[in-house]
Short mmCIF file of C-alpha atoms and ligand atoms in Angstrom, two decimals:
data_model
loop_
_atom_site.label_atom_id
_atom_site.label_comp_id
_atom_site.label_asym_id
_atom_site.label_seq_id
_atom_site.Cartn_x
_atom_site.Cartn_y
_atom_site.Cartn_z
CA UNK C 223 82.25 -85.04 -180.07
CA UNK C 224 83.57 -84.90 -183.61
CA UNK C 225 81.07 -87.52 -184.66
CA UNK C 226 78.23 -85.47 -183.20
CA UNK C 227 79.35 -82.32 -184.99
CA UNK C 228 79.69 -84.29 -188.21
CA UNK C 229 76.23 -85.76 -188.00
CA UNK C 230 74.78 -82.34 -187.08
CA UNK C 231 76.18 -81.04 -190.33
CA UNK C 232 75.04 -83.83 -192.55
CA UNK C 233 72.01 -85.37 -190.92
CA UNK C 234 68.93 -83.21 -191.09
CA UNK C 235 67.18 -84.85 -188.18
CA UNK C 236 70.10 -84.60 -185.75
CA UNK C 237 69.67 -80.89 -185.20
CA UNK C 238 66.07 -81.37 -184.18
CA UNK C 239 66.49 -83.80 -181.36
CA UNK C 240 67.10 -82.26 -177.97
CA UNK C 241 70.04 -84.01 -176.40
CA UNK C 242 69.02 -84.30 -172.76
CA UNK C 243 72.64 -84.55 -171.72
CA UNK C 244 73.25 -81.02 -173.05
CA UNK C 245 70.81 -79.72 -170.44
CA UNK C 246 71.67 -81.99 -167.52
CA UNK C 247 73.61 -79.37 -165.64
CA UNK C 248 71.26 -76.49 -166.40
CA UNK C 249 68.78 -75.24 -163.87
CA UNK C 250 65.11 -74.70 -164.51
CA UNK C 251 65.45 -70.92 -164.93
CA UNK C 252 67.96 -71.46 -167.70
CA UNK C 253 65.56 -73.86 -169.46
CA UNK C 254 62.67 -71.42 -169.04
CA UNK C 255 64.76 -68.64 -170.56
CA UNK C 256 65.71 -70.90 -173.49
CA UNK C 257 62.06 -71.81 -174.09
CA UNK C 258 61.10 -68.14 -173.87
CA UNK C 259 63.41 -67.30 -176.77
CA UNK C 260 61.27 -69.06 -179.37
CA UNK C 261 57.57 -69.34 -180.13
CA UNK C 262 55.55 -71.17 -177.51
CA UNK C 263 53.04 -73.81 -178.59
CA UNK C 264 49.57 -72.36 -178.14
CA UNK C 265 48.08 -75.75 -177.31
CA UNK C 266 49.93 -78.65 -175.66
CA UNK C 267 48.23 -82.04 -175.37
CA UNK C 268 49.60 -84.78 -173.15
CA UNK C 269 49.09 -88.55 -173.15
CA UNK C 270 49.83 -89.15 -169.49
CA UNK C 271 51.04 -92.74 -169.65
CA UNK C 272 53.00 -94.93 -167.25
CA UNK C 273 51.12 -94.67 -163.94
CA UNK C 274 50.71 -98.44 -163.61
CA UNK C 275 54.35 -99.23 -164.32
CA UNK C 276 55.49 -96.49 -161.95
CA UNK C 277 53.52 -98.08 -159.12
CA UNK C 278 54.51 -101.65 -159.97
CA UNK C 279 58.20 -100.76 -160.00
CA UNK C 280 57.88 -99.72 -156.39
CA UNK C 281 55.83 -102.72 -155.39
CA UNK C 282 52.70 -100.58 -155.03
CA UNK C 283 49.22 -101.30 -156.40
CA UNK C 284 48.50 -99.71 -159.81
CA UNK C 285 45.94 -97.40 -158.25
CA UNK C 286 48.60 -95.59 -156.24
CA UNK C 287 50.23 -94.80 -159.57
CA UNK C 288 46.98 -93.24 -160.74
CA UNK C 289 46.73 -91.22 -157.52
CA UNK C 290 50.29 -89.93 -158.02
CA UNK C 291 49.44 -89.21 -161.67
CA UNK C 292 46.48 -87.04 -160.62
CA UNK C 293 48.69 -84.84 -158.47
CA UNK C 294 51.19 -84.59 -161.29
CA UNK C 295 48.50 -83.44 -163.72
CA UNK C 296 47.64 -80.56 -161.44
CA UNK C 297 51.28 -79.59 -161.01
CA UNK C 298 51.97 -79.62 -164.75
CA UNK C 299 48.85 -77.57 -165.57
CA UNK C 300 49.94 -74.92 -163.07
CA UNK C 301 53.41 -74.86 -164.55
CA UNK C 302 52.04 -74.67 -168.11
CA UNK C 303 50.02 -71.63 -167.08
CA UNK C 304 53.06 -70.07 -165.44
CA UNK C 305 55.11 -70.31 -168.63
CA UNK C 306 52.32 -68.91 -170.79
CA UNK C 307 50.67 -71.92 -172.47
CA UNK C 308 47.05 -71.06 -173.30
CA UNK C 309 45.46 -74.49 -173.92
CA UNK C 310 46.29 -77.84 -172.37
CA UNK C 311 44.52 -81.11 -173.13
CA UNK C 312 45.19 -84.11 -170.90
CA UNK C 313 44.29 -87.70 -171.79
CA UNK C 314 42.83 -89.04 -168.56
CA UNK C 315 40.70 -92.07 -169.54
CA UNK C 316 40.12 -93.50 -172.99
CA UNK C 317 37.07 -95.19 -174.49
CA UNK C 318 39.22 -98.33 -174.47
CA UNK C 319 40.24 -98.09 -170.81
CA UNK C 320 36.88 -99.65 -169.77
CA UNK C 321 38.52 -102.93 -170.83
CA UNK C 322 40.68 -102.88 -167.70
CA UNK C 323 39.78 -104.96 -164.66
CA UNK C 324 36.68 -103.74 -162.82
CA UNK C 325 38.71 -102.98 -159.73
CA UNK C 326 41.02 -100.61 -161.59
CA UNK C 327 38.20 -98.87 -163.48
CA UNK C 328 36.21 -98.32 -160.27
CA UNK C 329 39.28 -97.11 -158.45
CA UNK C 330 40.05 -94.68 -161.27
CA UNK C 331 36.49 -93.33 -161.25
CA UNK C 332 36.64 -92.77 -157.50
CA UNK C 333 39.96 -90.98 -157.81
CA UNK C 334 38.47 -88.78 -160.52
CA UNK C 335 35.45 -87.84 -158.43
CA UNK C 336 37.69 -87.09 -155.46
CA UNK C 337 39.99 -85.00 -157.59
CA UNK C 338 37.16 -82.91 -159.01
CA UNK C 339 35.51 -82.45 -155.62
CA UNK C 340 38.60 -81.71 -153.54
CA UNK C 341 40.67 -79.63 -155.90
CA UNK C 342 37.74 -77.56 -157.05
CA UNK C 343 38.61 -74.46 -155.03
CA UNK C 344 42.22 -74.60 -156.06
CA UNK C 345 41.37 -74.81 -159.73
CA UNK C 346 39.02 -71.83 -159.50
CA UNK C 347 41.67 -69.80 -157.75
CA UNK C 348 44.43 -70.22 -160.24
CA UNK C 349 42.20 -69.12 -163.06
CA UNK C 350 41.93 -72.31 -165.08
CA UNK C 351 38.86 -72.98 -167.18
CA UNK C 352 38.18 -76.71 -166.93
CA UNK C 353 36.23 -78.58 -169.58
CA UNK C 354 35.78 -82.32 -169.89
CA UNK C 355 35.76 -83.78 -173.39
CA UNK C 356 34.42 -87.24 -174.13
CA UNK C 357 31.26 -89.25 -173.71
CA UNK C 358 29.15 -88.48 -170.71
CA UNK C 359 26.63 -91.30 -170.93
CA UNK C 360 28.80 -94.03 -169.39
CA UNK C 361 30.34 -92.18 -166.45
CA UNK C 362 29.07 -92.98 -162.95
CA UNK C 363 26.64 -90.34 -161.69
CA UNK C 364 28.88 -89.14 -158.86
CA UNK C 365 31.75 -88.55 -161.28
CA UNK C 366 29.54 -86.66 -163.71
CA UNK C 367 28.16 -84.49 -160.92
CA UNK C 368 31.65 -83.61 -159.73
CA UNK C 369 32.72 -82.77 -163.29
CA UNK C 370 29.76 -80.50 -163.94
CA UNK C 371 30.41 -78.75 -160.62
CA UNK C 372 33.96 -77.86 -161.66
CA UNK C 373 32.97 -76.90 -165.20
CA UNK C 374 30.33 -74.51 -163.86
CA UNK C 375 32.62 -73.04 -161.23
CA UNK C 376 35.43 -72.32 -163.69
CA UNK C 377 33.24 -71.18 -166.58
CA UNK C 378 34.24 -67.53 -166.31
CA UNK C 379 37.98 -68.22 -165.94
CA UNK C 380 40.34 -67.49 -168.77
CA UNK C 381 43.84 -68.03 -167.36
CA UNK C 382 44.49 -71.36 -169.03
CA UNK C 383 42.01 -73.56 -170.87
CA UNK C 384 42.23 -77.13 -169.65
CA UNK C 385 40.48 -79.93 -171.51
CA UNK C 386 40.36 -83.20 -169.64
CA UNK C 387 39.71 -86.14 -171.96
CA UNK C 388 37.59 -88.61 -170.00
CA UNK C 389 35.86 -91.57 -171.70
CA UNK C 390 37.38 -89.96 -174.76
CA UNK C 391 38.23 -91.68 -178.04
CA UNK C 392 39.07 -89.97 -181.31
CA UNK C 393 37.11 -92.48 -183.39
CA UNK C 394 34.10 -92.18 -181.13
CA UNK C 395 34.30 -88.39 -181.38
CA UNK C 396 34.41 -88.45 -185.18
CA UNK C 397 31.59 -91.02 -185.34
CA UNK C 398 29.40 -88.73 -183.25
CA UNK C 399 30.19 -85.76 -185.46
CA UNK C 400 29.20 -87.82 -188.52
CA UNK C 401 25.91 -88.80 -186.84
CA UNK C 402 25.09 -85.17 -186.05
CA UNK C 403 25.91 -84.05 -189.58
CA UNK C 404 23.84 -86.91 -191.04
CA UNK C 405 20.92 -85.84 -188.85
CA UNK C 406 21.20 -82.30 -190.17
CA UNK C 407 21.34 -83.57 -193.75
CA UNK C 408 18.21 -85.68 -193.24
CA UNK C 409 16.41 -82.64 -191.81
CA UNK C 410 17.53 -80.63 -194.85
CA UNK C 411 19.60 -78.23 -192.74
CA UNK C 412 22.77 -79.00 -194.63
CA UNK C 413 23.59 -80.46 -198.06
CA UNK C 414 25.89 -83.52 -197.96
CA UNK C 415 28.11 -82.07 -200.69
CA UNK C 416 28.58 -78.86 -198.72
CA UNK C 417 29.97 -80.62 -195.63
CA UNK C 418 33.42 -79.18 -195.10
CA UNK C 419 36.35 -79.81 -192.77
CA UNK C 420 35.14 -76.83 -190.75
CA UNK C 421 31.75 -78.52 -190.30
CA UNK C 422 33.43 -81.68 -189.03
CA UNK C 423 35.72 -79.70 -186.68
CA UNK C 424 32.83 -77.76 -185.26
CA UNK C 425 31.00 -80.98 -184.36
CA UNK C 426 33.90 -82.38 -182.35
CA UNK C 427 34.18 -81.99 -178.56
CA UNK C 428 37.04 -79.58 -179.23
CA UNK C 429 34.96 -77.17 -181.34
CA UNK C 430 36.45 -73.69 -181.10
CA UNK C 431 39.75 -74.90 -179.59
CA UNK C 432 42.82 -74.63 -181.85
CA UNK C 433 44.36 -78.02 -182.68
CA UNK C 434 47.31 -79.11 -180.54
CA UNK C 435 50.67 -77.80 -181.73
CA UNK C 436 52.54 -80.27 -179.57
CA UNK C 437 51.50 -83.71 -178.33
CA UNK C 438 53.69 -85.21 -175.62
CA UNK C 439 53.38 -88.89 -174.70
CA UNK C 440 55.13 -90.01 -171.55
CA UNK C 441 55.89 -93.60 -170.54
CA UNK C 442 57.95 -94.64 -173.57
CA UNK C 443 55.25 -95.97 -175.92
CA UNK C 444 55.24 -94.37 -179.35
CA UNK C 445 51.62 -94.43 -180.39
CA UNK C 446 48.63 -92.15 -180.34
CA UNK C 447 46.13 -94.59 -178.74
CA UNK C 448 43.03 -92.95 -180.23
CA UNK C 449 43.85 -89.48 -178.89
CA UNK C 450 42.81 -86.38 -180.89
CA UNK C 451 43.21 -88.24 -184.17
CA UNK C 452 41.48 -85.55 -186.24
CA UNK C 453 43.03 -82.60 -184.40
CA UNK C 454 46.58 -83.99 -184.46
CA UNK C 455 46.87 -83.90 -188.26
CA UNK C 456 49.79 -81.43 -188.05
CA UNK C 457 50.77 -81.66 -184.41
CA UNK C 458 54.41 -82.21 -183.52
CA UNK C 459 54.86 -85.41 -181.53
CA UNK C 460 57.37 -85.72 -178.71
CA UNK C 461 57.82 -88.99 -176.85
CA UNK C 462 59.32 -89.04 -173.39
CA UNK C 463 60.58 -92.22 -171.71
CA UNK C 464 59.68 -90.78 -168.30
CA UNK C 465 56.72 -92.42 -166.52
CA UNK C 466 53.97 -89.85 -165.91
CA UNK C 467 54.23 -89.62 -162.08
CA UNK C 468 57.95 -88.83 -162.53
CA UNK C 469 57.40 -86.28 -165.31
CA UNK C 470 58.76 -82.92 -164.17
CA UNK C 471 58.56 -79.26 -165.09
CA UNK C 472 62.01 -79.78 -166.61
CA UNK C 473 60.69 -82.60 -168.79
CA UNK C 474 57.93 -80.35 -170.09
CA UNK C 475 60.45 -77.63 -170.90
CA UNK C 476 62.64 -80.19 -172.72
CA UNK C 477 59.63 -81.32 -174.77
CA UNK C 478 58.86 -77.70 -175.71
CA UNK C 479 62.50 -77.08 -176.63
CA UNK C 480 62.32 -80.08 -178.92
CA UNK C 481 59.11 -78.73 -180.45
CA UNK C 482 60.76 -75.38 -181.04
CA UNK C 483 63.52 -77.03 -183.05
CA UNK C 484 61.10 -78.65 -185.46
CA UNK C 485 60.46 -77.20 -188.87
CA UNK C 486 56.67 -77.11 -189.31
CA UNK C 487 56.01 -77.03 -193.02
CA UNK C 488 52.32 -77.96 -193.20
CA UNK C 489 52.88 -79.52 -196.58
CA UNK C 490 54.49 -76.41 -197.96
CA UNK C 491 58.22 -75.88 -198.60
C1 IPE Y 799 47.93 -94.03 -167.88
O1 IPE Y 799 48.71 -94.92 -167.16
C2 IPE Y 799 46.63 -93.71 -167.18
C3 IPE Y 799 45.45 -94.37 -167.78
C4 IPE Y 799 45.42 -94.97 -168.91
C5 IPE Y 799 44.21 -94.31 -167.02
P1 IPE Y 799 48.57 -96.48 -167.36
O2 IPE Y 799 47.61 -97.03 -166.35
O3 IPE Y 799 48.26 -96.82 -168.76
O4 IPE Y 799 50.04 -96.95 -166.99
P2 IPE Y 799 50.85 -98.12 -167.67
O5 IPE Y 799 50.94 -97.81 -169.13
O6 IPE Y 799 50.09 -99.39 -167.41
O7 IPE Y 799 52.16 -98.07 -166.97
C1 IPE Y 800 46.43 -94.05 -173.30
O1 IPE Y 800 47.14 -94.92 -172.51
C2 IPE Y 800 45.25 -93.52 -172.54
C3 IPE Y 800 45.57 -92.60 -171.45
C4 IPE Y 800 46.76 -92.16 -171.12
C5 IPE Y 800 44.44 -92.11 -170.71
P1 IPE Y 800 46.91 -96.49 -172.56
O2 IPE Y 800 47.85 -97.08 -171.58
O3 IPE Y 800 45.48 -96.81 -172.39
O4 IPE Y 800 47.32 -96.85 -174.06
P2 IPE Y 800 47.77 -98.23 -174.69
O5 IPE Y 800 46.77 -99.26 -174.28
O6 IPE Y 800 49.13 -98.53 -174.17
O7 IPE Y 800 47.79 -97.97 -176.16
MG1 MG Y 801 49.43 -97.26 -170.39
#
């Protein structure tokens, strides 16, 4: 106790970390009220990691972890909307995830198609605007069709903006932006020396979306794995040890509380 108070006084980083134990006995309404007392992140991005390990720990095939993860994504988006978050970006499938065994990739694609087809009505009803970011040229036709269906159906919604990153990679996204800008330069539409950060931003999949304020990675790994590498320049990173299918509304609130304790200086003093 004394040691904790001492380090709070003298160690700058101590005050920022949310001590989960401090909130163990608190109910969700208490956490919501705490979160409501400070500024909410406008845009929360989540690296939903740990589905495979979650399944394996229970002796289940990895794909059942992905199925559980899909349901969790829906639950967390609804909760984010309820607490007033405006933009959510979820990392669903990376440009590197094609390296996984064929069986897992195919299973994931089928789950995705099913998710987009079945949950469509639900998504429309709760006012979410769904947009998929990432390459579209490598997705199976049935997945692409299902995606476009949901995007069209939710186009007029404005409750919460949900970006689903599918066949998404930050390097791939930047490479494409560079290609488009080079094309414009060759056509004389833009001068190379006038290319600005705004030009680059507006050629990314996330054009028009504010950068994430908070990036949460579940599953215990502490890396960015090619997610929003341009947009995350000044995002606050919070790592949770919880495997994605076990991630709860409480865990999201704890991540936001941690974000709210950070001092965002943006290079200034
Ligand atoms: C994240 O869970 C979902 C995808 C990458 C598609 P993982 O499948 O990476 O789960 P772990 O990291 O192996 O537990
Ligand atoms: C990141 O998780 C991608 C998604 C969550 C979709 P990975 O499991 O693919 O990341 P690495 O391989 O551990 O870096
Ligand atoms: Mg993983």
